[in-house]
Amino acid sequence: MPRLNELPEYEALAAAVSEVFSRRVASQTSPGIRFVVFDASGPMFEGGFGTAGESATPPAPHSRFRVASCTKSFTAAAVLQLRDRGLLSLDNAVTDYVPDLVPTLPVNQPEAPTLRMLLSMAGGFPTDDPWADRQESISNEEFRSILRNGVRLSTAPGTRYEYSNLGYALLGQVIEVVGGQSYPAFVTENLLKPLGLDETGFDPAAVPEGSLTTGYRKVGDEWVALPFSGPGAFSSIGGVVTTPLDLARWAGWLCSAFHPAGDDESPLSSASRREMQRIQCPIAFDATDELRLKGYGYGLVIEDHRRFGPIVCHSGGYPGFSSHMRWNPATRLGVVVVENATYSGAWNPAAEALALLLGAATSIAAAEPPVPAAIDRLADGLRRLLAQGWDNSTADAIFLENVALDRPYPERAQELASLREKAGALDMTGTTIVATDIGAIEGGYGCFELHVPCSSGEVIAAVQCGPVEPILIQTVSWRIQQTTGPGGVQ
């Protein structure tokens, strides 16, 4: 697979991406911004604009930012580490580990949320921005006092998505109880150090002098500096302080789970990282021409785009800061963005930049993967039935036994002969095979379409394959998609 910087238009593309971010400062959306573009090999190019603080210089490669809720992916990874070590179960109630929690449970829902529900934002707690952002520094005892006083639920646990910082604060407590050390210490020892994320931590006071970016909020036309909060009981919701480069390395490591190489010696297995990046709880949204599915995994959001396929992302917003990380597992292209303005919406330029990258890298993003040989064999059988007429031996070689039982071969032969007559001349050299499974694994082709150009438009065979090996067809429907005149013929 070619790298993005091997494309002829790479320099112009890099300039266009940089301009997306420089506009944020020019429009006074944020006083400063830093971005990193990465691919499978690591960071590709980066840049900074505006001011990182009193020095009025742009954020530099080693400038530290609070990345807010991008922290949730670290928390989720830590929980899965403990699960993989056999120290907890995701299907246990959170009260098994944090008995201080007294949830106000809905009628007929006597169980507290499970860890799995909390990880996937289905715990039933009401959305709590920005209340939770102001709780970071409270002590564990103060947090447990809140829990003992009672915590309100808005829906029955496990029934639907609702973003909850409180749920991830509870997961931080679970990590401390099961892991036997503070949340920051556990994440540092078990994730940051093994991955070499040496510029990532939780305590702003420990950042080298001159490296900590100042966070701001806007008052009128002026940017007002905000103080940092220190680590505490809510650090697991948004406490990570890091550089964009380290955050890009973290995102790249998560993305690499879809392309594992050799023995997996990472601090979290490829399988568990992929689990984080699969929809665990759907998110209701208004359908668009671009987006067909959306949901929450574990500490990450998954969006299935019609043009680019799955995109994994997460945003962060905190007093003084906004962040976003975003990548496309198929191409392993990604963007990390950090801004030093309160809730400024860093996802907007990140989404625009990644769309530019994927749209330009057509040799990477738009090219279809090779059709598996087994699927090509099934498609070849369909082509022969269409072009040469029905043949039972050809049909037996590509269909499961239910096909002849559901509709006898003579009926199917007659249907196909009638469709062939309406289609006119066929262009068998122009046939294409298109996988139609939403979210299918690469090369999965559980469902596909065979497109055959004809004088009336296209003959399309819509195919669903069976679940057993060797792969064979369990259903097929034929239609003509006409280029002129009335709609397709079934």
GROMACS .gro file of C-alpha atoms in nm, residues 184-430:
model
  247
  184PRO     CA    1  -0.274   0.750   3.722
  185ALA     CA    2  -0.013   0.506   3.853
  186PHE     CA    3  -0.183   0.204   3.698
  187VAL     CA    4  -0.217   0.366   3.354
  188THR     CA    5   0.141   0.494   3.370
  189GLU     CA    6   0.291   0.157   3.464
  190ASN     CA    7   0.075  -0.060   3.240
  191LEU     CA    8   0.021   0.154   2.929
  192LEU     CA    9   0.230   0.470   2.909
  193LYS     CA   10   0.570   0.323   2.996
  194PRO     CA   11   0.537   0.004   2.787
  195LEU     CA   12   0.434   0.212   2.485
  196GLY     CA   13   0.708   0.470   2.532
  197LEU     CA   14   0.464   0.758   2.582
  198ASP     CA   15   0.716   0.946   2.791
  199GLU     CA   16   0.555   1.288   2.747
  200THR     CA   17   0.217   1.173   2.877
  201GLY     CA   18   0.099   1.195   3.236
  202PHE     CA   19  -0.170   1.327   3.467
  203ASP     CA   20  -0.008   1.598   3.681
  204PRO     CA   21   0.034   1.941   3.519
  205ALA     CA   22   0.275   2.035   3.797
  206ALA     CA   23   0.515   1.763   3.676
  207VAL     CA   24   0.543   1.904   3.323
  208PRO     CA   25   0.887   2.052   3.244
  209GLU     CA   26   0.900   2.430   3.275
  210GLY     CA   27   0.798   2.607   2.958
  211SER     CA   28   0.622   2.306   2.807
  212LEU     CA   29   0.273   2.342   2.954
  213THR     CA   30   0.028   2.515   2.720
  214THR     CA   31  -0.200   2.771   2.880
  215GLY     CA   32  -0.573   2.710   2.847
  216TYR     CA   33  -0.810   2.999   2.779
  217ARG     CA   34  -1.174   3.100   2.763
  218LYS     CA   35  -1.302   3.395   2.566
  219VAL     CA   36  -1.453   3.697   2.741
  220GLY     CA   37  -1.568   3.950   2.485
  221ASP     CA   38  -1.274   3.992   2.251
  222GLU     CA   39  -1.016   3.885   2.508
  223TRP     CA   40  -0.868   3.545   2.592
  224VAL     CA   41  -0.859   3.484   2.969
  225ALA     CA   42  -0.613   3.228   3.105
  226LEU     CA   43  -0.755   2.947   3.321
  227PRO     CA   44  -0.585   2.752   3.603
  228PHE     CA   45  -0.513   2.380   3.576
  229SER     CA   46  -0.682   2.129   3.802
  230GLY     CA   47  -0.468   1.853   3.950
  231PRO     CA   48  -0.521   1.478   3.943
  232GLY     CA   49  -0.792   1.325   4.159
  233ALA     CA   50  -1.091   1.092   4.162
  234PHE     CA   51  -1.216   1.210   3.822
  235SER     CA   52  -0.884   1.188   3.635
  236SER     CA   53  -1.016   0.884   3.449
  237ILE     CA   54  -1.268   1.098   3.260
  238GLY     CA   55  -1.025   1.354   3.116
  239GLY     CA   56  -0.704   1.400   3.311
  240VAL     CA   57  -0.438   1.306   3.054
  241VAL     CA   58  -0.183   1.579   2.983
  242THR     CA   59   0.025   1.501   2.674
  243THR     CA   60   0.178   1.622   2.351
  244PRO     CA   61   0.002   1.586   2.016
  245LEU     CA   62   0.286   1.358   1.905
  246ASP     CA   63   0.232   1.119   2.197
  247LEU     CA   64  -0.144   1.126   2.139
  248ALA     CA   65  -0.084   1.042   1.772
  249ARG     CA   66   0.133   0.748   1.875
  250TRP     CA   67  -0.144   0.628   2.107
  251ALA     CA   68  -0.402   0.658   1.830
  252GLY     CA   69  -0.173   0.481   1.584
  253TRP     CA   70  -0.123   0.195   1.830
  254LEU     CA   71  -0.498   0.154   1.870
  255CYS     CA   72  -0.544   0.162   1.492
  256SER     CA   73  -0.268  -0.095   1.436
  257ALA     CA   74  -0.491  -0.360   1.598
  258PHE     CA   75  -0.659  -0.410   1.259
  259HIS     CA   76  -0.324  -0.489   1.098
  260PRO     CA   77  -0.138  -0.703   1.356
  261ALA     CA   78   0.212  -0.816   1.263
  262GLY     CA   79   0.361  -1.130   1.418
  263ASP     CA   80   0.331  -1.212   1.787
  264ASP     CA   81   0.125  -0.960   1.978
  265GLU     CA   82   0.341  -0.843   2.269
  266SER     CA   83   0.161  -0.513   2.318
  267PRO     CA   84   0.034  -0.420   2.664
  268LEU     CA   85  -0.317  -0.488   2.529
  269SER     CA   86  -0.386  -0.751   2.265
  270SER     CA   87  -0.495  -0.667   1.912
  271ALA     CA   88  -0.823  -0.848   1.976
  272SER     CA   89  -0.903  -0.632   2.279
  273ARG     CA   90  -0.806  -0.314   2.096
  274ARG     CA   91  -1.035  -0.410   1.809
  275GLU     CA   92  -1.308  -0.471   2.067
  276MET     CA   93  -1.268  -0.110   2.179
  277GLN     CA   94  -1.320   0.005   1.819
  278ARG     CA   95  -1.640  -0.185   1.744
  279ILE     CA   96  -1.986  -0.048   1.811
  280GLN     CA   97  -2.102  -0.175   2.151
  281CYS     CA   98  -2.393   0.069   2.190
  282PRO     CA   99  -2.563   0.240   1.892
  283ILE     CA  100  -2.597   0.617   1.893
  284ALA     CA  101  -2.918   0.763   1.749
  285PHE     CA  102  -2.848   1.032   1.489
  286ASP     CA  103  -3.012   1.204   1.194
  287ALA     CA  104  -2.912   1.007   0.885
  288THR     CA  105  -2.699   1.194   0.633
  289ASP     CA  106  -2.564   1.125   0.287
  290GLU     CA  107  -2.222   1.069   0.442
  291LEU     CA  108  -2.290   0.874   0.762
  292ARG     CA  109  -2.481   0.546   0.782
  293LEU     CA  110  -2.396   0.412   1.131
  294LYS     CA  111  -2.269   0.557   1.457
  295GLY     CA  112  -2.205   0.408   1.796
  296TYR     CA  113  -1.986   0.398   2.105
  297GLY     CA  114  -1.727   0.127   2.153
  298TYR     CA  115  -1.517   0.125   2.468
  299GLY     CA  116  -1.376   0.476   2.518
  300LEU     CA  117  -1.409   0.548   2.146
  301VAL     CA  118  -1.675   0.654   1.895
  302ILE     CA  119  -1.721   0.463   1.570
  303GLU     CA  120  -1.872   0.625   1.260
  304ASP     CA  121  -1.942   0.425   0.945
  305HIS     CA  122  -1.909   0.657   0.645
  306ARG     CA  123  -2.051   0.568   0.306
  307ARG     CA  124  -1.743   0.691   0.125
  308PHE     CA  125  -1.458   0.598   0.359
  309GLY     CA  126  -1.599   0.316   0.573
  310PRO     CA  127  -1.543   0.302   0.951
  311ILE     CA  128  -1.375   0.598   1.119
  312VAL     CA  129  -1.279   0.578   1.487
  313CYS     CA  130  -1.261   0.895   1.691
  314HIS     CA  131  -1.309   1.071   2.023
  315SER     CA  132  -1.334   1.434   2.127
  316GLY     CA  133  -1.226   1.610   2.441
  317GLY     CA  134  -1.352   1.932   2.598
  318TYR     CA  135  -1.236   2.081   2.926
  319PRO     CA  136  -1.205   2.428   3.079
  320GLY     CA  137  -0.929   2.578   2.865
  321PHE     CA  138  -0.894   2.297   2.610
  322SER     CA  139  -1.046   2.106   2.321
  323SER     CA  140  -0.906   1.798   2.146
  324HIS     CA  141  -0.992   1.537   1.889
  325MET     CA  142  -0.829   1.220   1.756
  326ARG     CA  143  -0.958   1.049   1.444
  327TRP     CA  144  -0.843   0.766   1.216
  328ASN     CA  145  -0.951   0.536   0.935
  329PRO     CA  146  -0.855   0.173   1.011
  330ALA     CA  147  -0.863   0.069   0.644
  331THR     CA  148  -0.588   0.312   0.542
  332ARG     CA  149  -0.440   0.376   0.888
  333LEU     CA  150  -0.448   0.749   0.814
  334GLY     CA  151  -0.532   0.967   1.113
  335VAL     CA  152  -0.532   1.317   1.259
  336VAL     CA  153  -0.482   1.446   1.613
  337VAL     CA  154  -0.576   1.805   1.700
  338VAL     CA  155  -0.543   2.001   2.025
  339GLU     CA  156  -0.658   2.358   2.094
  340ASN     CA  157  -0.617   2.574   2.404
  341ALA     CA  158  -0.970   2.715   2.418
  342THR     CA  159  -1.264   2.595   2.626
  343TYR     CA  160  -1.490   2.353   2.435
  344SER     CA  161  -1.384   2.508   2.103
  345GLY     CA  162  -1.482   2.206   1.894
  346ALA     CA  163  -1.152   2.065   1.766
  347TRP     CA  164  -1.347   1.785   1.595
  348ASN     CA  165  -1.453   2.027   1.319
  349PRO     CA  166  -1.109   2.087   1.166
  350ALA     CA  167  -1.005   1.727   1.241
  351ALA     CA  168  -1.297   1.586   1.044
  352GLU     CA  169  -1.237   1.827   0.757
  353ALA     CA  170  -0.865   1.744   0.747
  354LEU     CA  171  -0.914   1.367   0.750
  355ALA     CA  172  -1.174   1.390   0.474
  356LEU     CA  173  -0.920   1.583   0.266
  357LEU     CA  174  -0.655   1.320   0.329
  358LEU     CA  175  -0.879   1.026   0.247
  359GLY     CA  176  -1.034   1.196  -0.052
  360ALA     CA  177  -0.697   1.284  -0.203
  361ALA     CA  178  -0.531   0.949  -0.138
  362THR     CA  179  -0.751   0.766  -0.387
  363SER     CA  180  -0.490   0.500  -0.443
  364ILE     CA  181  -0.514   0.420  -0.073
  365ALA     CA  182  -0.867   0.502   0.038
  366ALA     CA  183  -1.080   0.451  -0.270
  367ALA     CA  184  -0.923   0.140  -0.417
  368GLU     CA  185  -1.124  -0.173  -0.351
  369PRO     CA  186  -0.932  -0.457  -0.186
  370PRO     CA  187  -0.875  -0.762  -0.405
  371VAL     CA  188  -1.182  -0.985  -0.438
  372PRO     CA  189  -1.120  -1.314  -0.254
  373ALA     CA  190  -1.075  -1.610  -0.489
  374ALA     CA  191  -1.374  -1.793  -0.338
  375ILE     CA  192  -1.603  -1.497  -0.408
  376ASP     CA  193  -1.466  -1.459  -0.759
  377ARG     CA  194  -1.550  -1.826  -0.818
  378LEU     CA  195  -1.913  -1.771  -0.710
  379ALA     CA  196  -1.939  -1.460  -0.927
  380ASP     CA  197  -1.797  -1.651  -1.224
  381GLY     CA  198  -2.072  -1.913  -1.184
  382LEU     CA  199  -2.337  -1.639  -1.183
  383ARG     CA  200  -2.182  -1.484  -1.493
  384ARG     CA  201  -2.201  -1.818  -1.675
  385LEU     CA  202  -2.565  -1.873  -1.575
  386LEU     CA  203  -2.648  -1.528  -1.707
  387ALA     CA  204  -2.444  -1.534  -2.030
  388GLN     CA  205  -2.464  -1.901  -2.134
  389GLY     CA  206  -2.803  -2.004  -1.996
  390TRP     CA  207  -2.903  -2.214  -1.699
  391ASP     CA  208  -2.698  -2.522  -1.618
  392ASN     CA  209  -2.777  -2.736  -1.315
  393SER     CA  210  -2.417  -2.847  -1.261
  394THR     CA  211  -2.301  -2.483  -1.254
  395ALA     CA  212  -2.581  -2.398  -1.012
  396ASP     CA  213  -2.497  -2.692  -0.784
  397ALA     CA  214  -2.136  -2.572  -0.766
  398ILE     CA  215  -2.224  -2.226  -0.633
  399PHE     CA  216  -2.553  -2.266  -0.443
  400LEU     CA  217  -2.634  -2.415  -0.103
  401GLU     CA  218  -2.901  -2.687  -0.092
  402ASN     CA  219  -3.174  -2.447   0.023
  403VAL     CA  220  -3.168  -2.256  -0.309
  404ALA     CA  221  -3.330  -2.540  -0.509
  405LEU     CA  222  -3.569  -2.614  -0.222
  406ASP     CA  223  -3.683  -2.253  -0.186
  407ARG     CA  224  -3.748  -2.216  -0.561
  408PRO     CA  225  -3.692  -2.508  -0.799
  409TYR     CA  226  -3.425  -2.469  -1.062
  410PRO     CA  227  -3.675  -2.467  -1.356
  411GLU     CA  228  -3.845  -2.157  -1.208
  412ARG     CA  229  -3.512  -1.984  -1.160
  413ALA     CA  230  -3.402  -2.075  -1.512
  414GLN     CA  231  -3.719  -1.925  -1.659
  415GLU     CA  232  -3.679  -1.607  -1.454
  416LEU     CA  233  -3.320  -1.562  -1.564
  417ALA     CA  234  -3.404  -1.626  -1.932
  418SER     CA  235  -3.674  -1.358  -1.917
  419LEU     CA  236  -3.438  -1.109  -1.752
  420ARG     CA  237  -3.166  -1.191  -2.007
  421GLU     CA  238  -3.403  -1.111  -2.292
  422LYS     CA  239  -3.494  -0.772  -2.142
  423ALA     CA  240  -3.130  -0.687  -2.073
  424GLY     CA  241  -3.017  -0.702  -2.435
  425ALA     CA  242  -2.648  -0.720  -2.517
  426LEU     CA  243  -2.425  -0.801  -2.219
  427ASP     CA  244  -2.075  -0.665  -2.165
  428MET     CA  245  -1.920  -0.951  -1.970
  429THR     CA  246  -1.577  -0.786  -1.975
  430GLY     CA  247  -1.707  -0.492  -1.769
   0.00000   0.00000   0.00000
